[in-house]
Coordinates of C-alpha atoms and ligand atoms in Angstrom, one line a residue:
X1498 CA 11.2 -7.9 -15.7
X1499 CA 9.2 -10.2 -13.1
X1500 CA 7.3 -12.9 -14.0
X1501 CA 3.2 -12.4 -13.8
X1502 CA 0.3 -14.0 -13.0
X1503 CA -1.0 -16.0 -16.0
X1504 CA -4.5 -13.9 -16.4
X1505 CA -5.3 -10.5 -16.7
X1506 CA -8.6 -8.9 -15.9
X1507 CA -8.6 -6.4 -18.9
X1508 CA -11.9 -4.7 -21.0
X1509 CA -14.1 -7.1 -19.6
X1510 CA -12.8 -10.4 -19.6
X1511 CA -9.8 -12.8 -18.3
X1512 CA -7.0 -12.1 -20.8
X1513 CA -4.0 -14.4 -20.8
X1514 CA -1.3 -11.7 -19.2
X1515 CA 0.5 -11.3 -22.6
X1516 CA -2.6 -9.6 -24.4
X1517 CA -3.6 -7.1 -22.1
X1518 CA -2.2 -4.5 -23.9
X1519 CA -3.2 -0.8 -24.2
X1520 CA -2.8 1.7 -27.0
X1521 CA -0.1 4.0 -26.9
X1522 CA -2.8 7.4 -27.0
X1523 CA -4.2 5.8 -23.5
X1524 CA -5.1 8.9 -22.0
X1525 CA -4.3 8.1 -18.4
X1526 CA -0.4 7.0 -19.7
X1527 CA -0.4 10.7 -20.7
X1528 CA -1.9 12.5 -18.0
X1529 CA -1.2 10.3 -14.9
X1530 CA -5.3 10.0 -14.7
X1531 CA -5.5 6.6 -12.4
X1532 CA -5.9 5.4 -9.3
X1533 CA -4.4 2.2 -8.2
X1534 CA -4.7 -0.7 -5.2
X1535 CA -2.5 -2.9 -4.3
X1536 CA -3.2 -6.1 -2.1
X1537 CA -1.1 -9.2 -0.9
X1538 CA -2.6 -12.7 -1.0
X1539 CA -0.8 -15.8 -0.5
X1540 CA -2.2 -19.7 0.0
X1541 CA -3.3 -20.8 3.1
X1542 CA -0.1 -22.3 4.7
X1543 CA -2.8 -24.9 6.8
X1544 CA -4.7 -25.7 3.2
X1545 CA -3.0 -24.8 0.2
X1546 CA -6.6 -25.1 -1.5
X1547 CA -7.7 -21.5 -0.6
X1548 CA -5.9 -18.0 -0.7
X1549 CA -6.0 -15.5 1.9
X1550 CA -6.3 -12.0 1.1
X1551 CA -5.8 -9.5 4.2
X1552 CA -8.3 -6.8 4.3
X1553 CA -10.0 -7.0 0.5
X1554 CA -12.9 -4.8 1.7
X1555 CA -11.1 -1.9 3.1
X1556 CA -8.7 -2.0 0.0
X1557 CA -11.8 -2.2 -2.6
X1558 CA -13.5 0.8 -0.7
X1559 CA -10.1 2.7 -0.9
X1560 CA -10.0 1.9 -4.6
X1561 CA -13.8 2.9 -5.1
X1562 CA -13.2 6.2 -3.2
X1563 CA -10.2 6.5 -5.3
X1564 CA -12.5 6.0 -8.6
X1565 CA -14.9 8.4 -7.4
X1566 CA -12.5 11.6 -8.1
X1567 CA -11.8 10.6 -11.1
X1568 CA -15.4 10.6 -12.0
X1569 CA -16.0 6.9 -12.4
X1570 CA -19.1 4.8 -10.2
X1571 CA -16.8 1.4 -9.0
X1572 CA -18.8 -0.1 -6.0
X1573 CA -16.6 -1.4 -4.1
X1574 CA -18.8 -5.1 -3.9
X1575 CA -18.1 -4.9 -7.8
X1576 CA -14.8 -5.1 -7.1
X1577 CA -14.5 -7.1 -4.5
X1578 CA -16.4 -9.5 -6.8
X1579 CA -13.8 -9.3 -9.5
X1580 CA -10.8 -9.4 -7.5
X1581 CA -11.9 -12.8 -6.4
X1582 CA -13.0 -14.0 -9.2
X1583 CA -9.4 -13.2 -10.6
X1584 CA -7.9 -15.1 -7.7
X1585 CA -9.8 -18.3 -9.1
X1586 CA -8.7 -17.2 -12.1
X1587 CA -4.9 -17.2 -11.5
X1588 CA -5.0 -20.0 -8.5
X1589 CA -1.2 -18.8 -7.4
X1590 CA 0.6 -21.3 -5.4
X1591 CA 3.0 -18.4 -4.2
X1592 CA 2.3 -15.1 -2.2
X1593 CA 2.0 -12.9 -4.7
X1594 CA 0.4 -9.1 -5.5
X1595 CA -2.1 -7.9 -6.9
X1596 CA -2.7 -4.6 -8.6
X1597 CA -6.0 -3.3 -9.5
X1598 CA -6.2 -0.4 -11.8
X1599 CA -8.7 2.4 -12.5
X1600 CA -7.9 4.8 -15.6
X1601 CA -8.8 7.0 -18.1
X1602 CA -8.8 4.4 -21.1
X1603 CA -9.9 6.7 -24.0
X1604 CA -7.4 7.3 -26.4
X1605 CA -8.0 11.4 -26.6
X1606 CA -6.0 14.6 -26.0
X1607 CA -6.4 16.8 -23.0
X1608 CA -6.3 16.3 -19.8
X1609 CA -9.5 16.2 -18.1
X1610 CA -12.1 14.0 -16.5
X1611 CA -15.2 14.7 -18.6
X1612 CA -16.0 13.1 -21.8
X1613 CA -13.1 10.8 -21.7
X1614 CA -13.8 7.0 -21.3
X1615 CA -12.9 4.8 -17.8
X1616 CA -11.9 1.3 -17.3
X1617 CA -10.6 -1.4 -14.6
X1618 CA -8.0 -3.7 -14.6
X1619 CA -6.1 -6.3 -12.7
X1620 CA -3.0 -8.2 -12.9
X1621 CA -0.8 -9.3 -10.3
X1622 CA 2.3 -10.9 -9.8
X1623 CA 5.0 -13.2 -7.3
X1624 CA 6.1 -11.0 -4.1
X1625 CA 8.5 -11.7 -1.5
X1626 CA 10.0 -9.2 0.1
X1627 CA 9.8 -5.1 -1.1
X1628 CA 12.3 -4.0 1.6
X1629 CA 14.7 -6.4 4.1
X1630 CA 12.4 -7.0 6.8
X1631 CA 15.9 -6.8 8.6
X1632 CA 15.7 -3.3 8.3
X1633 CA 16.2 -0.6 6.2
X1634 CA 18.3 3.0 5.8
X1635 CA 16.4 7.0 5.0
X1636 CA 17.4 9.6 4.1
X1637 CA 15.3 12.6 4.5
X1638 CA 14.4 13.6 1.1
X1639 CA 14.9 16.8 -1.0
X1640 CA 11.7 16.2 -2.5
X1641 CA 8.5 17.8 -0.6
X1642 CA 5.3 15.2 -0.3
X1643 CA 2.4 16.8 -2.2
X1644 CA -0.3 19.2 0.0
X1645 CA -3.8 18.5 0.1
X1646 CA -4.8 21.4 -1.4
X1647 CA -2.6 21.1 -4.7
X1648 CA -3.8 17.1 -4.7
X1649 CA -6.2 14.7 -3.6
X1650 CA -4.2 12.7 -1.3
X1651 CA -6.8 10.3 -0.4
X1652 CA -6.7 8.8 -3.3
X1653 CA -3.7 6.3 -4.7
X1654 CA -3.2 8.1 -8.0
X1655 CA -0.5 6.9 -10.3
X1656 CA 0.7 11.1 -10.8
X1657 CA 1.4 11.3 -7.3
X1658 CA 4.6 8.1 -7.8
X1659 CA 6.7 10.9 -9.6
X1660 CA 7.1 12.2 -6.4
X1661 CA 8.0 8.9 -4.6
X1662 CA 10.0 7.8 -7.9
X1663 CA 12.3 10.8 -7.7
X1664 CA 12.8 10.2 -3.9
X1665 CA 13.5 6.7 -4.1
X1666 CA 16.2 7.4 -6.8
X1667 CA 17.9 9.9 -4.7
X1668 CA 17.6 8.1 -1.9
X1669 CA 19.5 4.9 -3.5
X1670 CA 21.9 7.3 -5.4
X1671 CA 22.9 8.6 -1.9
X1672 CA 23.5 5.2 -0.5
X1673 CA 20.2 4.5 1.0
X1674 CA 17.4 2.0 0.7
X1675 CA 14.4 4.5 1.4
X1676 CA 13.7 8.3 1.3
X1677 CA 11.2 9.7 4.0
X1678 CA 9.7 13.0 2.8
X1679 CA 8.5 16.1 4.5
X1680 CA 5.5 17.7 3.7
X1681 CA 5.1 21.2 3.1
X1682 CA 4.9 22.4 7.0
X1683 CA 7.9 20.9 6.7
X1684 CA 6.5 17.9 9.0
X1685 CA 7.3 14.2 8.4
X1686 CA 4.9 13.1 6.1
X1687 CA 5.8 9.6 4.9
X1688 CA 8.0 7.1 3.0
X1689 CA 8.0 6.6 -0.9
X1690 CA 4.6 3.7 -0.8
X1691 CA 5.2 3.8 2.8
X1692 CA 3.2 4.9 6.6
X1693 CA 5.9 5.7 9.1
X1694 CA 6.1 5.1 12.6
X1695 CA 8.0 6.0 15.6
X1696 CA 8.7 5.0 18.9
X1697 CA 9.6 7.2 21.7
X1698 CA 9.6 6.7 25.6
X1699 CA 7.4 3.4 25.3
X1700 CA 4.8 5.7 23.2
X1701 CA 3.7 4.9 19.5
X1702 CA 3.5 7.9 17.1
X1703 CA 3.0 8.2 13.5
X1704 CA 1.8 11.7 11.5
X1705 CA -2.1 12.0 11.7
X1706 CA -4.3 12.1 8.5
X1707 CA -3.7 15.4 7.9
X1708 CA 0.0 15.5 7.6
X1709 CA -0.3 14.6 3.6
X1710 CA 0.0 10.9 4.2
X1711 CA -1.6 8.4 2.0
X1712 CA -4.4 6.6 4.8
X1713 CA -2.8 3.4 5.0
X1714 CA -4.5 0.1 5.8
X1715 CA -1.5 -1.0 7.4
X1716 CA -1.1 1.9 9.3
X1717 CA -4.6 1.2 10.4
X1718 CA -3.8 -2.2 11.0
X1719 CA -0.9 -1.3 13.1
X1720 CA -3.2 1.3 15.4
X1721 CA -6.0 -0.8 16.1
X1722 CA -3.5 -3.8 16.6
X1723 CA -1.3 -1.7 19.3
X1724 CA -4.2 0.0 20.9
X1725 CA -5.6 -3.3 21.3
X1726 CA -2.4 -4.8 22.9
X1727 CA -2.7 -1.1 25.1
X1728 CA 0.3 0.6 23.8
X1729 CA -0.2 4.4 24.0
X1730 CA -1.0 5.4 20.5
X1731 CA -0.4 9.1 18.9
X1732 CA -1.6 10.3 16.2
X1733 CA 0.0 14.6 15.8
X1734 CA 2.1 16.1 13.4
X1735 CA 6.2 14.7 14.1
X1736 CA 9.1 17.4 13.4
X1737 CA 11.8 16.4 11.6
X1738 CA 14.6 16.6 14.5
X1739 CA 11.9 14.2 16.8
X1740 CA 12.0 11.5 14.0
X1741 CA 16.1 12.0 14.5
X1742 CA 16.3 10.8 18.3
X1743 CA 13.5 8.3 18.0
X1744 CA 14.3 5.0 19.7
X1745 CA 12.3 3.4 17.0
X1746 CA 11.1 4.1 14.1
X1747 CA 9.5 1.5 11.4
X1748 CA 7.8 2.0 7.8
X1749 CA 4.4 0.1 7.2
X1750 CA 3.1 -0.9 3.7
X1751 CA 1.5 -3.2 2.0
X1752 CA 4.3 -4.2 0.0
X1753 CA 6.8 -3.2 2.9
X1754 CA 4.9 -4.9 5.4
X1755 CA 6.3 -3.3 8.7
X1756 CA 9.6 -2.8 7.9
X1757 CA 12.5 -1.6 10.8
X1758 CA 14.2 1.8 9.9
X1759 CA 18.0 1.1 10.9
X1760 CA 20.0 4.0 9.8
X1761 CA 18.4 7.3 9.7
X1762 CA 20.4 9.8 8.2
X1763 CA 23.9 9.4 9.7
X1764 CA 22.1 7.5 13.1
X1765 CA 22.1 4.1 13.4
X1766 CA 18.6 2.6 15.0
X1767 CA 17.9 -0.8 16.6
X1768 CA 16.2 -2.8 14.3
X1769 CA 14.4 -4.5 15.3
X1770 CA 13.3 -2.4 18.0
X1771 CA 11.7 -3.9 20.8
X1772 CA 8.0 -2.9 20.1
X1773 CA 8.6 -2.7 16.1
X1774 CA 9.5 -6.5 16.7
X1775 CA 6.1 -7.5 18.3
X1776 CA 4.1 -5.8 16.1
X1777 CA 6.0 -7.4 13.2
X1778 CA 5.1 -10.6 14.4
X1779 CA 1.7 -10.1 14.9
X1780 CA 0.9 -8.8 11.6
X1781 CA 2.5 -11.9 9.9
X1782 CA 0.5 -14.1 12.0
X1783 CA -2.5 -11.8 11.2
X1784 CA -2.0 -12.2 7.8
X1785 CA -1.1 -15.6 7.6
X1786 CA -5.0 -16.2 9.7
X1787 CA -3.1 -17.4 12.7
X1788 CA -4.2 -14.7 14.8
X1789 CA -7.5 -16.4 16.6
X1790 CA -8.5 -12.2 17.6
X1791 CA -8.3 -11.2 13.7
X1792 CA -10.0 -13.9 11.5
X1793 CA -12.3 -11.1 10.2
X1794 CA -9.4 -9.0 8.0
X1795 CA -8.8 -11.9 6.2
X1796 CA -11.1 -13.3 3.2
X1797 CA -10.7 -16.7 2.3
X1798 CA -10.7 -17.7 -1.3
X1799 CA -11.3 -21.3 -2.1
X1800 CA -9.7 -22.7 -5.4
X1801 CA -12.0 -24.9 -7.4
X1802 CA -9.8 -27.7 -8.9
X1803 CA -9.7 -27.5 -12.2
Ligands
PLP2779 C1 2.5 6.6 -0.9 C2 2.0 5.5 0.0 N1 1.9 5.7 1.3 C3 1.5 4.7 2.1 C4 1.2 3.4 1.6 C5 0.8 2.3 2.5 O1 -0.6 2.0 2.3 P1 -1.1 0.5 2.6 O2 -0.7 0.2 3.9 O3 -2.6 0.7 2.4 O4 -0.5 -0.4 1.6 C6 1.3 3.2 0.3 C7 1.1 1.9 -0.3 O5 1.0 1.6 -1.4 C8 1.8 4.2 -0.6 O6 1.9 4.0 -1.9

């Protein structure tokens, strides 16, 4: 088990990590009934004083918009508030994670969204790196991403990770890192807590927002980024057998970062390839606030000294 950050923002209050602790009859641990964020932050490598957190707004109004399904009001300033407050809280000398949480905390029987209490949470923990930023190998998966119309894919809801937990599995059982799953037009969708991206004759192309992807912030970082640097962007519906003879094709994540595919299937990829390379690059200096063009995507957390 990884080590966490020492506090926990749990019922209320900063919790050392080891006492936030639910009941076993919490209702969204039996119905899947959460929705979940997920945000790097890491010390400012010119002042290790203050923490940088890449894009805390966007995430907190994914998160709110997330809430709002299930029923529960979350501004997303209120959480925005919180999350820093837990960053003061936990001071972390390390990149780390952190995981916000919205669920069903009552401790009732049935699955529904009425009646039934909500809460927040937040913990977070060290991160390197998810995948080998070296690259990585897919399979396609057996398992089918979920349609809009059988769930609310704009949302980051815990029930939706069976999905990517049974793909990842099968993926690693079958000798590779990552699974890349189709949805059910039988279009590539996306990766298991992973945007996916392709490059083919100089042109940038990842599914559109209504191929049953999750609406990435990287992803969106990576658009705006390459239509900015004036790479010709596409945003359509990708067939399965175009993904095969891609000259590139990369995964993008929070977690993942942007990570190079480098086998597909039984085809081996460059990785990285030329244009996943740049982009790589500039995201990391994005990230790290080195980029002079994107100071606004990152928040700045000071550290009082204790
Ligand atoms: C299923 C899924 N798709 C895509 C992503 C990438 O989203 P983001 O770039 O906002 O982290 C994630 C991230 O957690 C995810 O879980």
């Amino acid at each position: 088990m990884s080590d966490f950050l020492p506090y926990a923002y749990f019922q209320g209050q900063f919790v050392p990590f080891s006492e936030a602790k639910l009941s076993v009859a919490t209702h969204a641990l039996h119905y899947g009934t959460a929705a979940l964020g997920g945000l790097r932050g890491l010390p400012n490598p010119k002042n290790t004083n203050e923490i940088l957190l890449f894009r805390l707004e966007d995430h907190c109004r994914r998160l709110s918009r997330s809430a709002h399904y299930l029923g529960y009001d979350l501004p997303p300033t209120q959480i925005k508030s919180l999350m820093i407050d837990w960053v003061r809280q936990n001071a972390p000398q390390i990149p780390f994670y952190i995981r916000p949480l919205v669920y069903t905390s009552g401790l009732g029987i049935a699955p529904r969204l009425h009646n039934v209490d909500k809460d927040f949470l937040i913990y977070g923990l060290p991160l390197g790196d998810y995948l080998s930023p070296q690259g990585v190998s897919c399979r396609i998966s057996s398992w089918q991403r979920q349609s809009d119309r059988s769930f609310p894919l704009r949302g980051k809801f815990t029930a939706s990770y069976l999905v990517s937990a049974l793909a990842k599995t099968e993926a690693v059982a079958s000798g590779f890192d990552e699974a890349i799953l189709l949805n059910d037009q039988g279009k590539i969708s996306e990766a298991t807590g992973m945007n996916i991206f392709l490059v083919r004759n100089q042109q940038l192309i990842t599914p559109s927002v209504d191929q049953d992807i999750l609406e990435g912030i990287t992803r969106n970082s990576v658009l705006q980024l390459a239509q900015v640097e004036g790479f010709q962007v596409i945003e359509r519906p990708v067939d399965h057998t175009e993904l095969l003879i891609a000259d590139e094709v990369f995964l993008t994540g929070t977690a993942a970062r942007i990570v190079p595919v480098a086998r597909l299937e039984q085809y081996a990829l460059p990785a990285p390839g030329k244009m996943t390379q740049y982009l790589q690059q500039q995201l990391q200096a994005i990230t790290e606030d080195r980029h002079p063009d994107y100071h606004h995507w990152i928040d700045k957390i000071p550290l009082t000294k204790s």
